[in-house]
Amino acid sequence: METQLEVQSKPKSPLMFKGLQISTGKKMSPLKGIVYGDNGVGKTTLLSSAKNPIIIDMEGNCGHIDAPKCRITNLDEFFDFLDVLVVQDHDYKSLVIDSLDSLQTFLGESITRKHSDKELSYGKSSGIWAKTIKDLVAKLEWLSTTKGMNILFTAHWKVKPANNPMTEQYDRYDLRINEEMRTGFCNWVQFIFLAIKDVQLEDEKAVGFGKKKAKNIERRVLHTRGEPTYYGKNVFNLPAKMPMDWEQVTTNIKNFYNN
C-alpha cells in the first residue's frame, strides 16, 4: 500500500486535451495585424517590409512597391488565390492584404449577387455576413498555422463622433469597416496600429499671443494602443507610440517573447 508521502511525491501527469499537452509560457507565432490610416501615409509600404511578402492588391495602387503582388478584383478571385497559397509550395512568409475595407466591398458585392432580397431581409444579412467572414478567417488562419505566414491588412480610417456620457462629444479615429467586419477581423488579429504623420506645434507670434501653428515635419508614427481618440490594440505590450519602421516593430515583439 502506498504511503501518503509516496502519493504526494509522485510527479503529476501533464494535462491533456484532444491528445495534446496543455502548453505553458509564451509561444511566438506568425503575426496577424491591421495598420490603418489616411491615404498615402505609407501603410502598404510599411507592411511590404515584412518577411518575404506577397501583396494582394485590391485597389490597383501598389505598382510603386517593389514586392511581389497579385491584382484581385472580386471575392471569388480572392478565395482562389488563398487556395493557391495553401496548396502550392512557395517561400512567401507574409501575406499583405490591401485593403480590409476593399475586402469588405468585395464581400458585400458577392453576398448581394448570391442572395435574394428576401434572404437578406429582416436582419438576416448579418448572419450571412458573419458566416462568410468566418469561412474567410478560417482559411487565413490555416495559412498562418500550416504555412507559417504573417497575415497583415491595411485599412483606411474614418472619423466619427465618440458619444461618451461622461464628457463632451469629441472625434475619434476608427477603421472604415462595418460591425460584422470588426467582429470577424479585429477580434482575430493580434494588433491594430494607427499610422499617422506626427504633428509638432510651435508658437506663432505673428498671429498673436497664445496662438499655435503646425510645424511641417516628415515623421510618421504608429500608435499601438487604443485611446479615447483612436481605436487600436496589441497583445505584445508595445510602446504606445513607435516610429513607422517594421524592423523596430518586430524587434519589440521579439523582446516581448524573450522577456
Short mmCIF file of C-alpha atoms in Angstrom, two decimals:
data_model
loop_
_atom_site.label_atom_id
_atom_site.label_comp_id
_atom_site.label_asym_id
_atom_site.label_seq_id
_atom_site.Cartn_x
_atom_site.Cartn_y
_atom_site.Cartn_z
CA MET A 1 0.00 0.00 0.00
CA GLU A 2 1.31 3.47 -0.91
CA THR A 3 2.00 5.80 1.96
CA GLN A 4 0.69 9.39 1.90
CA LEU A 5 4.25 10.67 1.39
CA GLU A 6 4.74 8.41 -1.65
CA VAL A 7 1.47 9.55 -3.18
CA GLN A 8 2.33 13.22 -2.71
CA SER A 9 5.84 12.82 -4.16
CA LYS A 10 4.67 11.26 -7.43
CA PRO A 11 5.10 13.66 -10.38
CA LYS A 12 1.81 14.86 -11.82
CA SER A 13 0.96 13.91 -15.39
CA PRO A 14 0.66 16.85 -17.79
CA LEU A 15 -2.89 17.95 -18.55
CA MET A 16 -4.00 16.72 -21.96
CA PHE A 17 -6.84 17.76 -24.27
CA LYS A 18 -7.63 16.12 -27.63
CA GLY A 19 -4.32 14.28 -27.45
CA LEU A 20 -2.29 17.45 -26.97
CA GLN A 21 -0.50 18.64 -23.87
CA ILE A 22 -1.67 21.98 -22.48
CA SER A 23 1.07 24.48 -23.32
CA THR A 24 2.54 26.96 -20.87
CA GLY A 25 4.52 30.15 -21.28
CA LYS A 26 4.80 32.45 -24.29
CA LYS A 27 4.96 30.92 -27.74
CA MET A 28 5.82 33.07 -30.74
CA SER A 29 3.53 32.61 -33.73
CA PRO A 30 3.09 34.28 -37.14
CA LEU A 31 1.79 37.82 -36.88
CA LYS A 32 -1.81 38.82 -37.58
CA GLY A 33 -2.44 42.55 -37.70
CA ILE A 34 -4.00 45.66 -39.19
CA VAL A 35 -2.39 49.02 -39.93
CA TYR A 36 -4.91 51.77 -40.71
CA GLY A 37 -4.65 55.45 -41.54
CA ASP A 38 -5.09 58.11 -44.20
CA ASN A 39 -4.30 57.71 -47.89
CA GLY A 40 -0.60 57.97 -48.67
CA VAL A 41 0.70 57.65 -45.13
CA GLY A 42 2.70 54.54 -46.09
CA LYS A 43 0.67 51.64 -44.69
CA THR A 44 1.32 49.20 -47.55
CA THR A 45 4.98 50.25 -47.86
CA LEU A 46 5.43 49.53 -44.15
CA LEU A 47 3.89 46.05 -44.36
CA SER A 48 5.80 45.21 -47.54
CA SER A 49 8.91 45.26 -45.35
CA ALA A 50 7.67 42.13 -43.55
CA LYS A 51 9.48 38.84 -44.23
CA ASN A 52 9.14 37.52 -47.82
CA PRO A 53 5.92 39.40 -48.60
CA ILE A 54 3.34 38.98 -51.30
CA ILE A 55 0.67 41.66 -51.70
CA ILE A 56 -2.96 41.11 -52.63
CA ASP A 57 -3.64 44.38 -54.44
CA MET A 58 -7.38 45.07 -54.34
CA GLU A 59 -7.17 48.78 -55.14
CA GLY A 60 -4.67 48.82 -58.01
CA ASN A 61 -2.40 51.22 -56.13
CA CYS A 62 0.61 49.03 -55.34
CA GLY A 63 2.60 49.46 -58.56
CA HIS A 64 5.17 51.66 -56.81
CA ILE A 65 6.04 48.98 -54.25
CA ASP A 66 8.99 46.71 -55.03
CA ALA A 67 7.43 43.44 -53.88
CA PRO A 68 5.56 40.50 -55.46
CA LYS A 69 1.89 41.35 -55.90
CA CYS A 70 -1.30 39.98 -57.39
CA ARG A 71 -4.20 42.13 -58.59
CA ILE A 72 -7.55 40.85 -57.26
CA THR A 73 -10.90 42.35 -58.34
CA ASN A 74 -13.58 40.25 -56.59
CA LEU A 75 -14.17 37.83 -53.72
CA ASP A 76 -14.05 34.67 -55.84
CA GLU A 77 -10.58 35.60 -57.09
CA PHE A 78 -9.54 36.32 -53.51
CA PHE A 79 -10.62 32.85 -52.31
CA ASP A 80 -8.98 31.25 -55.36
CA PHE A 81 -5.68 32.99 -54.64
CA LEU A 82 -5.79 31.88 -51.00
CA ASP A 83 -6.27 28.31 -52.25
CA VAL A 84 -3.15 28.70 -54.40
CA LEU A 85 -1.15 29.83 -51.35
CA VAL A 86 -2.49 26.88 -49.33
CA VAL A 87 -1.91 24.16 -51.94
CA GLN A 88 1.23 25.22 -53.80
CA ASP A 89 4.77 25.24 -52.42
CA HIS A 90 6.22 28.74 -52.08
CA ASP A 91 8.63 30.80 -50.00
CA TYR A 92 6.27 33.66 -49.10
CA LYS A 93 6.08 34.31 -45.37
CA SER A 94 3.87 37.42 -45.24
CA LEU A 95 0.51 37.98 -46.92
CA VAL A 96 -0.27 41.71 -47.20
CA ILE A 97 -3.95 42.39 -48.00
CA ASP A 98 -4.53 45.90 -49.34
CA SER A 99 -7.08 46.72 -48.04
CA LEU A 100 -9.55 45.49 -45.42
CA ASP A 101 -12.23 47.97 -46.46
CA SER A 102 -11.84 46.88 -50.12
CA LEU A 103 -12.28 43.30 -48.96
CA GLN A 104 -15.50 44.45 -47.29
CA THR A 105 -16.66 45.87 -50.64
CA PHE A 106 -15.93 42.53 -52.35
CA LEU A 107 -17.80 40.68 -49.61
CA GLY A 108 -20.81 42.97 -50.00
CA GLU A 109 -20.87 42.56 -53.77
CA SER A 110 -20.62 38.76 -53.50
CA ILE A 111 -23.34 38.50 -50.85
CA THR A 112 -25.70 40.73 -52.82
CA ARG A 113 -25.08 38.74 -56.00
CA LYS A 114 -25.56 35.31 -54.42
CA HIS A 115 -28.55 36.02 -52.16
CA SER A 116 -32.03 37.32 -52.88
CA ASP A 117 -33.58 40.36 -51.24
CA LYS A 118 -35.76 38.02 -49.18
CA GLU A 119 -32.71 36.15 -47.89
CA LEU A 120 -31.12 39.45 -46.86
CA SER A 121 -34.23 41.00 -45.28
CA TYR A 122 -35.18 41.48 -41.62
CA GLY A 123 -31.63 41.36 -40.29
CA LYS A 124 -30.77 38.06 -41.99
CA SER A 125 -27.91 39.71 -43.84
CA SER A 126 -25.87 39.96 -40.62
CA GLY A 127 -25.85 36.18 -40.30
CA ILE A 128 -24.78 35.76 -43.92
CA TRP A 129 -22.00 38.32 -43.47
CA ALA A 130 -20.84 36.57 -40.28
CA LYS A 131 -20.79 33.12 -41.95
CA THR A 132 -18.85 34.40 -44.99
CA ILE A 133 -16.31 36.20 -42.81
CA LYS A 134 -15.94 33.13 -40.57
CA ASP A 135 -15.09 30.98 -43.61
CA LEU A 136 -12.59 33.56 -44.82
CA VAL A 137 -10.89 33.91 -41.44
CA ALA A 138 -10.67 30.11 -41.17
CA LYS A 139 -8.76 29.97 -44.46
CA LEU A 140 -6.44 32.78 -43.36
CA GLU A 141 -5.87 31.00 -40.04
CA TRP A 142 -4.94 27.86 -41.98
CA LEU A 143 -2.34 29.86 -43.92
CA SER A 144 -0.99 31.23 -40.68
CA THR A 145 -0.73 27.92 -38.82
CA THR A 146 0.24 25.50 -41.61
CA LYS A 147 2.29 27.76 -43.88
CA GLY A 148 3.68 29.97 -41.11
CA MET A 149 2.58 33.15 -42.88
CA ASN A 150 2.07 36.55 -41.31
CA ILE A 151 -1.41 37.84 -42.24
CA LEU A 152 -1.30 41.64 -42.48
CA PHE A 153 -4.02 44.07 -43.56
CA THR A 154 -4.05 47.72 -44.46
CA ALA A 155 -7.22 49.70 -43.82
CA HIS A 156 -8.40 53.28 -44.19
CA TRP A 157 -9.60 55.43 -41.35
CA LYS A 158 -12.77 57.32 -40.69
CA VAL A 159 -13.53 60.00 -38.14
CA LYS A 160 -16.70 59.51 -36.12
CA PRO A 161 -18.14 61.19 -33.03
CA ALA A 162 -17.48 59.45 -29.72
CA ASN A 163 -20.58 59.68 -27.54
CA ASN A 164 -19.16 59.42 -24.04
CA PRO A 165 -21.83 60.38 -21.47
CA MET A 166 -19.09 61.47 -19.06
CA THR A 167 -17.60 64.07 -21.41
CA GLU A 168 -18.48 66.44 -24.22
CA GLN A 169 -18.64 64.85 -27.69
CA TYR A 170 -15.31 64.54 -29.47
CA ASP A 171 -13.96 62.98 -32.69
CA ARG A 172 -12.44 59.51 -32.75
CA TYR A 173 -10.35 57.78 -35.45
CA ASP A 174 -11.62 54.33 -36.34
CA LEU A 175 -11.43 51.73 -39.12
CA ARG A 176 -13.70 52.24 -42.12
CA ILE A 177 -15.46 48.88 -41.79
CA ASN A 178 -18.85 47.64 -40.63
CA GLU A 179 -19.65 45.81 -37.40
CA GLU A 180 -19.53 42.34 -38.96
CA MET A 181 -16.02 43.00 -40.28
CA ARG A 182 -14.96 44.43 -36.92
CA THR A 183 -16.21 41.37 -35.06
CA GLY A 184 -14.68 38.92 -37.51
CA PHE A 185 -11.28 40.52 -38.05
CA CYS A 186 -10.47 42.90 -35.19
CA ASN A 187 -11.07 40.17 -32.61
CA TRP A 188 -8.86 37.77 -34.60
CA VAL A 189 -5.74 39.88 -35.13
CA GLN A 190 -3.02 40.45 -32.54
CA PHE A 191 -2.51 44.13 -33.23
CA ILE A 192 -4.23 47.16 -34.74
CA PHE A 193 -1.98 50.19 -35.32
CA LEU A 194 -2.93 53.72 -36.31
CA ALA A 195 -0.39 55.11 -38.80
CA ILE A 196 -0.25 58.89 -38.87
CA LYS A 197 2.03 61.81 -39.64
CA ASP A 198 3.40 63.36 -36.48
CA VAL A 199 2.46 66.97 -35.86
CA GLN A 200 4.53 69.40 -33.85
CA LEU A 201 3.09 72.68 -32.62
CA GLU A 202 5.10 75.85 -32.18
CA ASP A 203 4.31 79.42 -31.16
CA GLU A 204 3.21 81.72 -33.95
CA LYS A 205 3.93 85.18 -32.58
CA ALA A 206 2.92 86.89 -35.80
CA VAL A 207 -0.65 85.68 -35.34
CA GLY A 208 -0.92 86.74 -31.75
CA PHE A 209 -0.05 85.72 -28.24
CA GLY A 210 -1.03 82.16 -27.34
CA LYS A 211 -1.61 81.09 -30.95
CA LYS A 212 -0.12 77.86 -32.29
CA LYS A 213 0.63 76.59 -35.76
CA ALA A 214 1.50 73.13 -37.05
CA LYS A 215 5.12 72.65 -37.95
CA ASN A 216 5.72 70.51 -41.02
CA ILE A 217 7.90 67.56 -40.02
CA GLU A 218 8.43 64.40 -42.06
CA ARG A 219 7.96 61.87 -39.29
CA ARG A 220 5.39 59.12 -39.42
CA VAL A 221 4.48 57.13 -36.33
CA LEU A 222 2.41 54.17 -35.21
CA HIS A 223 0.03 54.40 -32.27
CA THR A 224 -0.19 50.87 -30.91
CA ARG A 225 -2.76 51.08 -28.10
CA GLY A 226 -6.39 52.06 -28.01
CA GLU A 227 -7.14 55.52 -26.62
CA PRO A 228 -10.32 57.59 -26.34
CA THR A 229 -9.44 59.43 -29.56
CA TYR A 230 -8.49 56.40 -31.71
CA TYR A 231 -9.02 52.66 -31.98
CA GLY A 232 -6.10 50.28 -31.52
CA LYS A 233 -4.69 47.32 -29.66
CA ASN A 234 -1.72 44.99 -29.33
CA VAL A 235 -1.02 41.86 -27.27
CA PHE A 236 2.75 42.45 -27.12
CA ASN A 237 2.93 45.29 -24.55
CA LEU A 238 4.50 47.57 -27.17
CA PRO A 239 5.36 51.22 -26.55
CA ALA A 240 2.27 53.36 -27.07
CA LYS A 241 4.00 55.31 -29.86
CA MET A 242 6.64 53.96 -32.22
CA PRO A 243 8.43 55.05 -35.40
CA MET A 244 6.79 53.73 -38.56
CA ASP A 245 9.52 51.17 -39.08
CA TRP A 246 8.82 47.44 -39.47
CA GLU A 247 12.21 46.38 -38.11
CA GLN A 248 11.51 48.23 -34.87
CA VAL A 249 8.06 46.68 -34.67
CA THR A 250 9.40 43.14 -34.99
CA THR A 251 12.32 43.84 -32.64
CA ASN A 252 9.91 44.98 -29.92
CA ILE A 253 7.71 41.94 -30.48
CA LYS A 254 10.70 39.60 -30.18
CA ASN A 255 11.74 41.36 -26.97
CA PHE A 256 8.26 40.69 -25.58
CA TYR A 257 8.67 36.95 -26.15
CA ASN A 258 12.25 36.88 -24.84
CA ASN A 259 11.46 38.60 -21.53
#
